[in-house]
Amino acid sequence: MSRVRYLNTLAPLKDTRGTAVALGFFDGVHTGHQAVIGAAAQYAAAHGLAPAVFTFALPVNSALRGGRGFSQDEKHRRIAALGAEWVLEPPFEEFRALSPEQFVADVLLGLYHAKAVFCGQNFTFGKNKAGNVALLRRLCGAAGVEVCTLPTALHEGAPVSSTRIRAALAGGDIPGVTAMLGQPYRIDFAVRRGHGLGRTLGFPTINQVYPAGFQMPRYGIYITRVSIDGSWY
């Protein structure tokens, strides 16, 4: 896993190599997101660039198209495992009003010195999602920046998406969630003291409360693996 550096405001990236940038919110870092980030990392390694991921931070009390899938720390862990060296994560409010032209010129080129950008086929950007992949290609192409789009990841013949993962989680389809994530579903929320009811069931339980704004699994009892100080139980 590479050492990751974080830039949490719109500011110049101090890396003289130039960047290969993966673009997206990447909630959950599912198999489609992994393809985009992985492609950027591979391109960067082949061309002597810095592999970077451009995402953004939402206010704590807000949600994007439904409940969030993971904590920020878990999202960062999954991104780092894919080879990113930079996570560019400014608050959404800092760039939401930029036009597509301003986003490319001022952010991708002006701040991050992008030499190549990577995204999914349905990527949109700029104020009111006014920009699409075709416009991104035109704007970046004029500056000599390569644009690479990755095909939509599929599961059981349908596109993988964060919305679909949330629906599967709400329905208790953990195998489906795991398949679309490409790895086991996991949470890292704080453990709280409960009422000791696990003793009456014959095995220990833990209590983790999902913060407001996060998608919860379907109500029920789940068999889980727990990591404590590097050991699994």
mmCIF file with all atom_site columns, C-alpha atoms in Angstrom:
data_model
loop_
_atom_site.group_PDB
_atom_site.id
_atom_site.type_symbol
_atom_site.label_atom_id
_atom_site.label_alt_id
_atom_site.label_comp_id
_atom_site.label_asym_id
_atom_site.label_entity_id
_atom_site.label_seq_id
_atom_site.pdbx_PDB_ins_code
_atom_site.Cartn_x
_atom_site.Cartn_y
_atom_site.Cartn_z
_atom_site.occupancy
_atom_site.B_iso_or_equiv
_atom_site.pdbx_formal_charge
_atom_site.auth_seq_id
_atom_site.auth_comp_id
_atom_site.auth_asym_id
_atom_site.auth_atom_id
_atom_site.pdbx_PDB_model_num
ATOM 1   C CA . MET A 1 1   ? 0.000   0.000   0.000   1.00 0.00 ? 1   MET A CA 1
ATOM 2   C CA . SER A 1 2   ? 1.419   3.371   -0.999  1.00 0.00 ? 2   SER A CA 1
ATOM 3   C CA . ARG A 1 3   ? 1.864   6.261   1.423   1.00 0.00 ? 3   ARG A CA 1
ATOM 4   C CA . VAL A 1 4   ? -1.069  8.555   0.785   1.00 0.00 ? 4   VAL A CA 1
ATOM 5   C CA . ARG A 1 5   ? -1.093  12.313  1.215   1.00 0.00 ? 5   ARG A CA 1
ATOM 6   C CA . TYR A 1 6   ? -4.316  14.287  1.567   1.00 0.00 ? 6   TYR A CA 1
ATOM 7   C CA . LEU A 1 7   ? -5.234  17.727  0.303   1.00 0.00 ? 7   LEU A CA 1
ATOM 8   C CA . ASN A 1 8   ? -8.534  18.780  1.841   1.00 0.00 ? 8   ASN A CA 1
ATOM 9   C CA . THR A 1 9   ? -8.957  22.178  0.230   1.00 0.00 ? 9   THR A CA 1
ATOM 10  C CA . LEU A 1 10  ? -8.695  23.577  -3.291  1.00 0.00 ? 10  LEU A CA 1
ATOM 11  C CA . ALA A 1 11  ? -5.002  24.415  -3.354  1.00 0.00 ? 11  ALA A CA 1
ATOM 12  C CA . PRO A 1 12  ? -2.027  23.839  -5.675  1.00 0.00 ? 12  PRO A CA 1
ATOM 13  C CA . LEU A 1 13  ? -0.675  20.306  -5.573  1.00 0.00 ? 13  LEU A CA 1
ATOM 14  C CA . LYS A 1 14  ? 3.021   20.441  -4.762  1.00 0.00 ? 14  LYS A CA 1
ATOM 15  C CA . ASP A 1 15  ? 4.193   17.541  -6.893  1.00 0.00 ? 15  ASP A CA 1
ATOM 16  C CA . THR A 1 16  ? 6.409   18.321  -9.871  1.00 0.00 ? 16  THR A CA 1
ATOM 17  C CA . ARG A 1 17  ? 5.639   15.083  -11.698 1.00 0.00 ? 17  ARG A CA 1
ATOM 18  C CA . GLY A 1 18  ? 2.172   16.073  -12.877 1.00 0.00 ? 18  GLY A CA 1
ATOM 19  C CA . THR A 1 19  ? -0.777  13.821  -12.150 1.00 0.00 ? 19  THR A CA 1
ATOM 20  C CA . ALA A 1 20  ? -2.959  11.054  -13.475 1.00 0.00 ? 20  ALA A CA 1
ATOM 21  C CA . VAL A 1 21  ? -6.275  11.816  -11.764 1.00 0.00 ? 21  VAL A CA 1
ATOM 22  C CA . ALA A 1 22  ? -9.215  9.499   -11.090 1.00 0.00 ? 22  ALA A CA 1
ATOM 23  C CA . LEU A 1 23  ? -12.442 11.515  -10.901 1.00 0.00 ? 23  LEU A CA 1
ATOM 24  C CA . GLY A 1 24  ? -15.513 10.637  -8.854  1.00 0.00 ? 24  GLY A CA 1
ATOM 25  C CA . PHE A 1 25  ? -17.150 10.680  -5.441  1.00 0.00 ? 25  PHE A CA 1
ATOM 26  C CA . PHE A 1 26  ? -16.223 6.992   -4.970  1.00 0.00 ? 26  PHE A CA 1
ATOM 27  C CA . ASP A 1 27  ? -18.675 6.240   -2.181  1.00 0.00 ? 27  ASP A CA 1
ATOM 28  C CA . GLY A 1 28  ? -17.937 2.648   -1.221  1.00 0.00 ? 28  GLY A CA 1
ATOM 29  C CA . VAL A 1 29  ? -15.093 2.276   -3.744  1.00 0.00 ? 29  VAL A CA 1
ATOM 30  C CA . HIS A 1 30  ? -16.959 -0.541  -5.520  1.00 0.00 ? 30  HIS A CA 1
ATOM 31  C CA . THR A 1 31  ? -15.643 -2.621  -8.413  1.00 0.00 ? 31  THR A CA 1
ATOM 32  C CA . GLY A 1 32  ? -16.351 0.107   -10.957 1.00 0.00 ? 32  GLY A CA 1
ATOM 33  C CA . HIS A 1 33  ? -14.555 2.697   -8.842  1.00 0.00 ? 33  HIS A CA 1
ATOM 34  C CA . GLN A 1 34  ? -11.655 0.305   -8.348  1.00 0.00 ? 34  GLN A CA 1
ATOM 35  C CA . ALA A 1 35  ? -11.238 0.011   -12.115 1.00 0.00 ? 35  ALA A CA 1
ATOM 36  C CA . VAL A 1 36  ? -11.062 3.805   -12.511 1.00 0.00 ? 36  VAL A CA 1
ATOM 37  C CA . ILE A 1 37  ? -8.615  4.348   -9.645  1.00 0.00 ? 37  ILE A CA 1
ATOM 38  C CA . GLY A 1 38  ? -6.520  1.329   -10.598 1.00 0.00 ? 38  GLY A CA 1
ATOM 39  C CA . ALA A 1 39  ? -6.236  2.487   -14.208 1.00 0.00 ? 39  ALA A CA 1
ATOM 40  C CA . ALA A 1 40  ? -5.050  5.926   -13.077 1.00 0.00 ? 40  ALA A CA 1
ATOM 41  C CA . ALA A 1 41  ? -2.447  4.349   -10.790 1.00 0.00 ? 41  ALA A CA 1
ATOM 42  C CA . GLN A 1 42  ? -1.169  2.070   -13.564 1.00 0.00 ? 42  GLN A CA 1
ATOM 43  C CA . TYR A 1 43  ? -0.956  4.931   -16.045 1.00 0.00 ? 43  TYR A CA 1
ATOM 44  C CA . ALA A 1 44  ? 0.885   7.076   -13.516 1.00 0.00 ? 44  ALA A CA 1
ATOM 45  C CA . ALA A 1 45  ? 3.430   4.332   -12.864 1.00 0.00 ? 45  ALA A CA 1
ATOM 46  C CA . ALA A 1 46  ? 4.034   3.863   -16.598 1.00 0.00 ? 46  ALA A CA 1
ATOM 47  C CA . HIS A 1 47  ? 4.427   7.592   -17.330 1.00 0.00 ? 47  HIS A CA 1
ATOM 48  C CA . GLY A 1 48  ? 6.233   8.885   -14.245 1.00 0.00 ? 48  GLY A CA 1
ATOM 49  C CA . LEU A 1 49  ? 3.230   10.760  -12.877 1.00 0.00 ? 49  LEU A CA 1
ATOM 50  C CA . ALA A 1 50  ? 1.681   11.045  -9.431  1.00 0.00 ? 50  ALA A CA 1
ATOM 51  C CA . PRO A 1 51  ? -1.435  8.844   -9.074  1.00 0.00 ? 51  PRO A CA 1
ATOM 52  C CA . ALA A 1 52  ? -4.194  11.000  -7.601  1.00 0.00 ? 52  ALA A CA 1
ATOM 53  C CA . VAL A 1 53  ? -7.861  10.609  -6.730  1.00 0.00 ? 53  VAL A CA 1
ATOM 54  C CA . PHE A 1 54  ? -10.148 13.631  -6.886  1.00 0.00 ? 54  PHE A CA 1
ATOM 55  C CA . THR A 1 55  ? -13.185 13.211  -4.692  1.00 0.00 ? 55  THR A CA 1
ATOM 56  C CA . PHE A 1 56  ? -14.880 15.591  -2.279  1.00 0.00 ? 56  PHE A CA 1
ATOM 57  C CA . ALA A 1 57  ? -16.107 15.906  1.283   1.00 0.00 ? 57  ALA A CA 1
ATOM 58  C CA . LEU A 1 58  ? -19.762 16.449  2.111   1.00 0.00 ? 58  LEU A CA 1
ATOM 59  C CA . PRO A 1 59  ? -21.005 18.228  5.233   1.00 0.00 ? 59  PRO A CA 1
ATOM 60  C CA . VAL A 1 60  ? -21.557 15.797  8.093   1.00 0.00 ? 60  VAL A CA 1
ATOM 61  C CA . ASN A 1 61  ? -25.334 16.279  8.045   1.00 0.00 ? 61  ASN A CA 1
ATOM 62  C CA . SER A 1 62  ? -25.784 15.849  4.297   1.00 0.00 ? 62  SER A CA 1
ATOM 63  C CA . ALA A 1 63  ? -26.155 12.836  2.028   1.00 0.00 ? 63  ALA A CA 1
ATOM 64  C CA . LEU A 1 64  ? -25.625 12.222  -1.663  1.00 0.00 ? 64  LEU A CA 1
ATOM 65  C CA . ARG A 1 65  ? -28.401 10.278  -3.379  1.00 0.00 ? 65  ARG A CA 1
ATOM 66  C CA . GLY A 1 66  ? -29.248 8.418   -0.208  1.00 0.00 ? 66  GLY A CA 1
ATOM 67  C CA . GLY A 1 67  ? -27.347 7.249   2.831   1.00 0.00 ? 67  GLY A CA 1
ATOM 68  C CA . ARG A 1 68  ? -23.580 7.033   2.822   1.00 0.00 ? 68  ARG A CA 1
ATOM 69  C CA . GLY A 1 69  ? -21.947 3.657   2.560   1.00 0.00 ? 69  GLY A CA 1
ATOM 70  C CA . PHE A 1 70  ? -18.771 4.089   4.556   1.00 0.00 ? 70  PHE A CA 1
ATOM 71  C CA . SER A 1 71  ? -16.940 6.371   6.937   1.00 0.00 ? 71  SER A CA 1
ATOM 72  C CA . GLN A 1 72  ? -14.334 8.709   5.496   1.00 0.00 ? 72  GLN A CA 1
ATOM 73  C CA . ASP A 1 73  ? -11.555 6.633   7.083   1.00 0.00 ? 73  ASP A CA 1
ATOM 74  C CA . GLU A 1 74  ? -12.816 3.433   5.469   1.00 0.00 ? 74  GLU A CA 1
ATOM 75  C CA . LYS A 1 75  ? -13.126 5.169   2.103   1.00 0.00 ? 75  LYS A CA 1
ATOM 76  C CA . HIS A 1 76  ? -9.537  6.395   2.421   1.00 0.00 ? 76  HIS A CA 1
ATOM 77  C CA . ARG A 1 77  ? -8.306  2.916   3.353   1.00 0.00 ? 77  ARG A CA 1
ATOM 78  C CA . ARG A 1 78  ? -9.859  1.400   0.247   1.00 0.00 ? 78  ARG A CA 1
ATOM 79  C CA . ILE A 1 79  ? -8.495  4.140   -2.020  1.00 0.00 ? 79  ILE A CA 1
ATOM 80  C CA . ALA A 1 80  ? -4.989  3.804   -0.580  1.00 0.00 ? 80  ALA A CA 1
ATOM 81  C CA . ALA A 1 81  ? -5.023  0.065   -1.243  1.00 0.00 ? 81  ALA A CA 1
ATOM 82  C CA . LEU A 1 82  ? -5.458  0.803   -4.966  1.00 0.00 ? 82  LEU A CA 1
ATOM 83  C CA . GLY A 1 83  ? -2.176  2.693   -5.289  1.00 0.00 ? 83  GLY A CA 1
ATOM 84  C CA . ALA A 1 84  ? -3.177  6.342   -4.946  1.00 0.00 ? 84  ALA A CA 1
ATOM 85  C CA . GLU A 1 85  ? -0.504  8.679   -3.630  1.00 0.00 ? 85  GLU A CA 1
ATOM 86  C CA . TRP A 1 86  ? -2.729  11.746  -3.409  1.00 0.00 ? 86  TRP A CA 1
ATOM 87  C CA . VAL A 1 87  ? -6.339  12.032  -2.270  1.00 0.00 ? 87  VAL A CA 1
ATOM 88  C CA . LEU A 1 88  ? -7.677  15.423  -3.343  1.00 0.00 ? 88  LEU A CA 1
ATOM 89  C CA . GLU A 1 89  ? -10.771 15.924  -1.201  1.00 0.00 ? 89  GLU A CA 1
ATOM 90  C CA . PRO A 1 90  ? -11.931 19.544  -1.002  1.00 0.00 ? 90  PRO A CA 1
ATOM 91  C CA . PRO A 1 91  ? -15.337 20.387  0.475   1.00 0.00 ? 91  PRO A CA 1
ATOM 92  C CA . PHE A 1 92  ? -18.047 20.189  -2.177  1.00 0.00 ? 92  PHE A CA 1
ATOM 93  C CA . GLU A 1 93  ? -18.976 23.811  -1.495  1.00 0.00 ? 93  GLU A CA 1
ATOM 94  C CA . GLU A 1 94  ? -15.550 24.983  -2.682  1.00 0.00 ? 94  GLU A CA 1
ATOM 95  C CA . PHE A 1 95  ? -16.116 23.955  -6.291  1.00 0.00 ? 95  PHE A CA 1
ATOM 96  C CA . ARG A 1 96  ? -19.828 23.232  -6.777  1.00 0.00 ? 96  ARG A CA 1
ATOM 97  C CA . ALA A 1 97  ? -20.409 26.587  -8.501  1.00 0.00 ? 97  ALA A CA 1
ATOM 98  C CA . LEU A 1 98  ? -17.635 26.128  -11.085 1.00 0.00 ? 98  LEU A CA 1
ATOM 99  C CA . SER A 1 99  ? -18.638 25.635  -14.695 1.00 0.00 ? 99  SER A CA 1
ATOM 100 C CA . PRO A 1 100 ? -17.199 22.589  -16.514 1.00 0.00 ? 100 PRO A CA 1
ATOM 101 C CA . GLU A 1 101 ? -14.744 24.907  -18.272 1.00 0.00 ? 101 GLU A CA 1
ATOM 102 C CA . GLN A 1 102 ? -13.612 26.433  -14.970 1.00 0.00 ? 102 GLN A CA 1
ATOM 103 C CA . PHE A 1 103 ? -13.261 23.023  -13.332 1.00 0.00 ? 103 PHE A CA 1
ATOM 104 C CA . VAL A 1 104 ? -10.943 21.761  -16.057 1.00 0.00 ? 104 VAL A CA 1
ATOM 105 C CA . ALA A 1 105 ? -8.921  24.963  -16.450 1.00 0.00 ? 105 ALA A CA 1
ATOM 106 C CA . ASP A 1 106 ? -8.695  26.087  -12.834 1.00 0.00 ? 106 ASP A CA 1
ATOM 107 C CA . VAL A 1 107 ? -8.739  22.800  -10.922 1.00 0.00 ? 107 VAL A CA 1
ATOM 108 C CA . LEU A 1 108 ? -7.496  19.911  -13.075 1.00 0.00 ? 108 LEU A CA 1
ATOM 109 C CA . LEU A 1 109 ? -4.939  21.937  -15.004 1.00 0.00 ? 109 LEU A CA 1
ATOM 110 C CA . GLY A 1 110 ? -4.264  24.943  -12.793 1.00 0.00 ? 110 GLY A CA 1
ATOM 111 C CA . LEU A 1 111 ? -4.066  23.262  -9.389  1.00 0.00 ? 111 LEU A CA 1
ATOM 112 C CA . TYR A 1 112 ? -3.313  19.615  -10.095 1.00 0.00 ? 112 TYR A CA 1
ATOM 113 C CA . HIS A 1 113 ? -1.289  19.794  -13.340 1.00 0.00 ? 113 HIS A CA 1
ATOM 114 C CA . ALA A 1 114 ? -3.203  16.828  -14.737 1.00 0.00 ? 114 ALA A CA 1
ATOM 115 C CA . LYS A 1 115 ? -1.657  15.000  -17.681 1.00 0.00 ? 115 LYS A CA 1
ATOM 116 C CA . ALA A 1 116 ? -4.352  12.316  -17.830 1.00 0.00 ? 116 ALA A CA 1
ATOM 117 C CA . VAL A 1 117 ? -7.774  11.920  -16.223 1.00 0.00 ? 117 VAL A CA 1
ATOM 118 C CA . PHE A 1 118 ? -9.828  8.783   -15.642 1.00 0.00 ? 118 PHE A CA 1
ATOM 119 C CA . CYS A 1 119 ? -13.550 8.387   -15.038 1.00 0.00 ? 119 CYS A CA 1
ATOM 120 C CA . GLY A 1 120 ? -16.558 6.177   -15.637 1.00 0.00 ? 120 GLY A CA 1
ATOM 121 C CA . GLN A 1 121 ? -18.695 6.353   -18.773 1.00 0.00 ? 121 GLN A CA 1
ATOM 122 C CA . ASN A 1 122 ? -21.478 8.250   -16.998 1.00 0.00 ? 122 ASN A CA 1
ATOM 123 C CA . PHE A 1 123 ? -19.260 10.830  -15.270 1.00 0.00 ? 123 PHE A CA 1
ATOM 124 C CA . THR A 1 124 ? -20.681 14.351  -14.936 1.00 0.00 ? 124 THR A CA 1
ATOM 125 C CA . PHE A 1 125 ? -19.036 17.477  -13.574 1.00 0.00 ? 125 PHE A CA 1
ATOM 126 C CA . GLY A 1 126 ? -19.427 21.228  -13.212 1.00 0.00 ? 126 GLY A CA 1
ATOM 127 C CA . LYS A 1 127 ? -22.293 23.297  -11.863 1.00 0.00 ? 127 LYS A CA 1
ATOM 128 C CA . ASN A 1 128 ? -25.617 21.469  -12.121 1.00 0.00 ? 128 ASN A CA 1
ATOM 129 C CA . LYS A 1 129 ? -23.763 18.499  -13.692 1.00 0.00 ? 129 LYS A CA 1
ATOM 130 C CA . ALA A 1 130 ? -23.523 20.461  -16.933 1.00 0.00 ? 130 ALA A CA 1
ATOM 131 C CA . GLY A 1 131 ? -20.444 18.590  -18.158 1.00 0.00 ? 131 GLY A CA 1
ATOM 132 C CA . ASN A 1 132 ? -20.278 15.033  -19.457 1.00 0.00 ? 132 ASN A CA 1
ATOM 133 C CA . VAL A 1 133 ? -17.517 12.773  -20.783 1.00 0.00 ? 133 VAL A CA 1
ATOM 134 C CA . ALA A 1 134 ? -17.729 14.214  -24.290 1.00 0.00 ? 134 ALA A CA 1
ATOM 135 C CA . LEU A 1 135 ? -17.190 17.750  -22.984 1.00 0.00 ? 135 LEU A CA 1
ATOM 136 C CA . LEU A 1 136 ? -14.406 16.542  -20.694 1.00 0.00 ? 136 LEU A CA 1
ATOM 137 C CA . ARG A 1 137 ? -12.631 15.032  -23.709 1.00 0.00 ? 137 ARG A CA 1
ATOM 138 C CA . ARG A 1 138 ? -12.968 18.261  -25.672 1.00 0.00 ? 138 ARG A CA 1
ATOM 139 C CA . LEU A 1 139 ? -11.750 20.530  -22.877 1.00 0.00 ? 139 LEU A CA 1
ATOM 140 C CA . CYS A 1 140 ? -8.878  18.287  -21.834 1.00 0.00 ? 140 CYS A CA 1
ATOM 141 C CA . GLY A 1 141 ? -7.918  17.426  -25.405 1.00 0.00 ? 141 GLY A CA 1
ATOM 142 C CA . ALA A 1 142 ? -7.412  21.104  -26.190 1.00 0.00 ? 142 ALA A CA 1
ATOM 143 C CA . ALA A 1 143 ? -4.776  21.163  -23.433 1.00 0.00 ? 143 ALA A CA 1
ATOM 144 C CA . GLY A 1 144 ? -3.138  17.901  -24.493 1.00 0.00 ? 144 GLY A CA 1
ATOM 145 C CA . VAL A 1 145 ? -4.564  15.967  -21.543 1.00 0.00 ? 145 VAL A CA 1
ATOM 146 C CA . GLU A 1 146 ? -5.644  12.389  -22.183 1.00 0.00 ? 146 GLU A CA 1
ATOM 147 C CA . VAL A 1 147 ? -9.092  11.277  -21.011 1.00 0.00 ? 147 VAL A CA 1
ATOM 148 C CA . CYS A 1 148 ? -9.644  7.577   -20.314 1.00 0.00 ? 148 CYS A CA 1
ATOM 149 C CA . THR A 1 149 ? -13.095 6.205   -19.564 1.00 0.00 ? 149 THR A CA 1
ATOM 150 C CA . LEU A 1 150 ? -13.666 2.809   -17.985 1.00 0.00 ? 150 LEU A CA 1
ATOM 151 C CA . PRO A 1 151 ? -16.608 0.569   -18.870 1.00 0.00 ? 151 PRO A CA 1
ATOM 152 C CA . THR A 1 152 ? -19.408 0.177   -16.367 1.00 0.00 ? 152 THR A CA 1
ATOM 153 C CA . ALA A 1 153 ? -18.835 -2.708  -13.968 1.00 0.00 ? 153 ALA A CA 1
ATOM 154 C CA . LEU A 1 154 ? -21.604 -5.330  -13.952 1.00 0.00 ? 154 LEU A CA 1
ATOM 155 C CA . HIS A 1 155 ? -23.022 -7.706  -11.379 1.00 0.00 ? 155 HIS A CA 1
ATOM 156 C CA . GLU A 1 156 ? -25.560 -10.313 -12.458 1.00 0.00 ? 156 GLU A CA 1
ATOM 157 C CA . GLY A 1 157 ? -25.931 -8.473  -15.759 1.00 0.00 ? 157 GLY A CA 1
ATOM 158 C CA . ALA A 1 158 ? -26.786 -5.066  -14.293 1.00 0.00 ? 158 ALA A CA 1
ATOM 159 C CA . PRO A 1 159 ? -24.552 -2.029  -13.634 1.00 0.00 ? 159 PRO A CA 1
ATOM 160 C CA . VAL A 1 160 ? -22.822 -1.786  -10.276 1.00 0.00 ? 160 VAL A CA 1
ATOM 161 C CA . SER A 1 161 ? -23.592 1.485   -8.512  1.00 0.00 ? 161 SER A CA 1
ATOM 162 C CA . SER A 1 162 ? -23.548 2.934   -5.025  1.00 0.00 ? 162 SER A CA 1
ATOM 163 C CA . THR A 1 163 ? -27.349 3.225   -5.220  1.00 0.00 ? 163 THR A CA 1
ATOM 164 C CA . ARG A 1 164 ? -27.673 -0.466  -6.017  1.00 0.00 ? 164 ARG A CA 1
ATOM 165 C CA . ILE A 1 165 ? -25.290 -1.391  -3.189  1.00 0.00 ? 165 ILE A CA 1
ATOM 166 C CA . ARG A 1 166 ? -27.340 0.653   -0.717  1.00 0.00 ? 166 ARG A CA 1
ATOM 167 C CA . ALA A 1 167 ? -30.508 -1.105  -1.878  1.00 0.00 ? 167 ALA A CA 1
ATOM 168 C CA . ALA A 1 168 ? -28.886 -4.516  -1.466  1.00 0.00 ? 168 ALA A CA 1
ATOM 169 C CA . LEU A 1 169 ? -27.671 -3.541  1.997   1.00 0.00 ? 169 LEU A CA 1
ATOM 170 C CA . ALA A 1 170 ? -31.137 -2.336  2.996   1.00 0.00 ? 170 ALA A CA 1
ATOM 171 C CA . GLY A 1 171 ? -32.533 -5.633  1.749   1.00 0.00 ? 171 GLY A CA 1
ATOM 172 C CA . GLY A 1 172 ? -30.056 -7.752  3.675   1.00 0.00 ? 172 GLY A CA 1
ATOM 173 C CA . ASP A 1 173 ? -28.331 -9.085  0.545   1.00 0.00 ? 173 ASP A CA 1
ATOM 174 C CA . ILE A 1 174 ? -24.831 -9.104  2.027   1.00 0.00 ? 174 ILE A CA 1
ATOM 175 C CA . PRO A 1 175 ? -23.417 -11.547 -0.581  1.00 0.00 ? 175 PRO A CA 1
ATOM 176 C CA . GLY A 1 176 ? -24.574 -9.147  -3.303  1.00 0.00 ? 176 GLY A CA 1
ATOM 177 C CA . VAL A 1 177 ? -23.063 -6.181  -1.484  1.00 0.00 ? 177 VAL A CA 1
ATOM 178 C CA . THR A 1 178 ? -19.764 -8.032  -1.109  1.00 0.00 ? 178 THR A CA 1
ATOM 179 C CA . ALA A 1 179 ? -19.727 -9.004  -4.789  1.00 0.00 ? 179 ALA A CA 1
ATOM 180 C CA . MET A 1 180 ? -20.298 -5.424  -5.938  1.00 0.00 ? 180 MET A CA 1
ATOM 181 C CA . LEU A 1 181 ? -17.703 -4.066  -3.521  1.00 0.00 ? 181 LEU A CA 1
ATOM 182 C CA . GLY A 1 182 ? -15.169 -6.680  -4.610  1.00 0.00 ? 182 GLY A CA 1
ATOM 183 C CA . GLN A 1 183 ? -14.375 -7.323  -0.941  1.00 0.00 ? 183 GLN A CA 1
ATOM 184 C CA . PRO A 1 184 ? -16.289 -7.970  2.279   1.00 0.00 ? 184 PRO A CA 1
ATOM 185 C CA . TYR A 1 185 ? -18.625 -5.273  3.532   1.00 0.00 ? 185 TYR A CA 1
ATOM 186 C CA . ARG A 1 186 ? -17.176 -3.734  6.681   1.00 0.00 ? 186 ARG A CA 1
ATOM 187 C CA . ILE A 1 187 ? -17.802 -0.866  9.061   1.00 0.00 ? 187 ILE A CA 1
ATOM 188 C CA . ASP A 1 188 ? -15.496 0.920   11.489  1.00 0.00 ? 188 ASP A CA 1
ATOM 189 C CA . PHE A 1 189 ? -17.982 2.687   13.747  1.00 0.00 ? 189 PHE A CA 1
ATOM 190 C CA . ALA A 1 190 ? -17.296 2.945   17.475  1.00 0.00 ? 190 ALA A CA 1
ATOM 191 C CA . VAL A 1 191 ? -18.271 0.018   19.705  1.00 0.00 ? 191 VAL A CA 1
ATOM 192 C CA . ARG A 1 192 ? -20.623 0.956   22.522  1.00 0.00 ? 192 ARG A CA 1
ATOM 193 C CA . ARG A 1 193 ? -21.472 -0.829  25.756  1.00 0.00 ? 193 ARG A CA 1
ATOM 194 C CA . GLY A 1 194 ? -24.725 -2.747  25.491  1.00 0.00 ? 194 GLY A CA 1
ATOM 195 C CA . HIS A 1 195 ? -26.912 -4.725  27.910  1.00 0.00 ? 195 HIS A CA 1
ATOM 196 C CA . GLY A 1 196 ? -24.960 -7.988  27.820  1.00 0.00 ? 196 GLY A CA 1
ATOM 197 C CA . LEU A 1 197 ? -27.698 -9.815  25.921  1.00 0.00 ? 197 LEU A CA 1
ATOM 198 C CA . GLY A 1 198 ? -25.151 -11.829 23.956  1.00 0.00 ? 198 GLY A CA 1
ATOM 199 C CA . ARG A 1 199 ? -24.581 -13.991 27.020  1.00 0.00 ? 199 ARG A CA 1
ATOM 200 C CA . THR A 1 200 ? -28.176 -15.173 26.825  1.00 0.00 ? 200 THR A CA 1
ATOM 201 C CA . LEU A 1 201 ? -27.668 -16.187 23.171  1.00 0.00 ? 201 LEU A CA 1
ATOM 202 C CA . GLY A 1 202 ? -24.628 -18.307 23.849  1.00 0.00 ? 202 GLY A CA 1
ATOM 203 C CA . PHE A 1 203 ? -22.098 -16.150 21.989  1.00 0.00 ? 203 PHE A CA 1
ATOM 204 C CA . PRO A 1 204 ? -20.707 -12.629 22.416  1.00 0.00 ? 204 PRO A CA 1
ATOM 205 C CA . THR A 1 205 ? -22.139 -9.639  20.566  1.00 0.00 ? 205 THR A CA 1
ATOM 206 C CA . ILE A 1 206 ? -20.971 -6.067  20.066  1.00 0.00 ? 206 ILE A CA 1
ATOM 207 C CA . ASN A 1 207 ? -22.972 -2.877  19.668  1.00 0.00 ? 207 ASN A CA 1
ATOM 208 C CA . GLN A 1 208 ? -22.141 -0.472  16.857  1.00 0.00 ? 208 GLN A CA 1
ATOM 209 C CA . VAL A 1 209 ? -24.478 2.420   16.132  1.00 0.00 ? 209 VAL A CA 1
ATOM 210 C CA . TYR A 1 210 ? -24.612 3.780   12.586  1.00 0.00 ? 210 TYR A CA 1
ATOM 211 C CA . PRO A 1 211 ? -24.256 7.580   12.563  1.00 0.00 ? 211 PRO A CA 1
ATOM 212 C CA . ALA A 1 212 ? -27.051 9.622   11.027  1.00 0.00 ? 212 ALA A CA 1
ATOM 213 C CA . GLY A 1 213 ? -26.901 9.703   7.233   1.00 0.00 ? 213 GLY A CA 1
ATOM 214 C CA . PHE A 1 214 ? -25.424 6.215   6.758   1.00 0.00 ? 214 PHE A CA 1
ATOM 215 C CA . GLN A 1 215 ? -27.209 3.343   5.071   1.00 0.00 ? 215 GLN A CA 1
ATOM 216 C CA . MET A 1 216 ? -27.991 0.600   7.575   1.00 0.00 ? 216 MET A CA 1
ATOM 217 C CA . PRO A 1 217 ? -28.330 -3.088  6.717   1.00 0.00 ? 217 PRO A CA 1
ATOM 218 C CA . ARG A 1 218 ? -31.700 -4.772  6.992   1.00 0.00 ? 218 ARG A CA 1
ATOM 219 C CA . TYR A 1 219 ? -32.684 -5.385  10.595  1.00 0.00 ? 219 TYR A CA 1
ATOM 220 C CA . GLY A 1 220 ? -31.493 -8.777  11.767  1.00 0.00 ? 220 GLY A CA 1
ATOM 221 C CA . ILE A 1 221 ? -28.662 -10.811 13.287  1.00 0.00 ? 221 ILE A CA 1
ATOM 222 C CA . TYR A 1 222 ? -25.430 -11.122 11.278  1.00 0.00 ? 222 TYR A CA 1
ATOM 223 C CA . ILE A 1 223 ? -22.398 -13.337 11.669  1.00 0.00 ? 223 ILE A CA 1
ATOM 224 C CA . THR A 1 224 ? -19.344 -11.102 11.522  1.00 0.00 ? 224 THR A CA 1
ATOM 225 C CA . ARG A 1 225 ? -15.570 -11.126 11.812  1.00 0.00 ? 225 ARG A CA 1
ATOM 226 C CA . VAL A 1 226 ? -14.066 -8.544  14.141  1.00 0.00 ? 226 VAL A CA 1
ATOM 227 C CA . SER A 1 227 ? -10.489 -7.202  14.067  1.00 0.00 ? 227 SER A CA 1
ATOM 228 C CA . ILE A 1 228 ? -9.037  -6.201  17.437  1.00 0.00 ? 228 ILE A CA 1
ATOM 229 C CA . ASP A 1 229 ? -5.411  -5.104  17.644  1.00 0.00 ? 229 ASP A CA 1
ATOM 230 C CA . GLY A 1 230 ? -4.552  -7.023  14.479  1.00 0.00 ? 230 GLY A CA 1
ATOM 231 C CA . SER A 1 231 ? -6.249  -10.293 15.488  1.00 0.00 ? 231 SER A CA 1
ATOM 232 C CA . TRP A 1 232 ? -9.502  -11.588 13.980  1.00 0.00 ? 232 TRP A CA 1
ATOM 233 C CA . TYR A 1 233 ? -12.368 -13.091 15.950  1.00 0.00 ? 233 TYR A CA 1
#
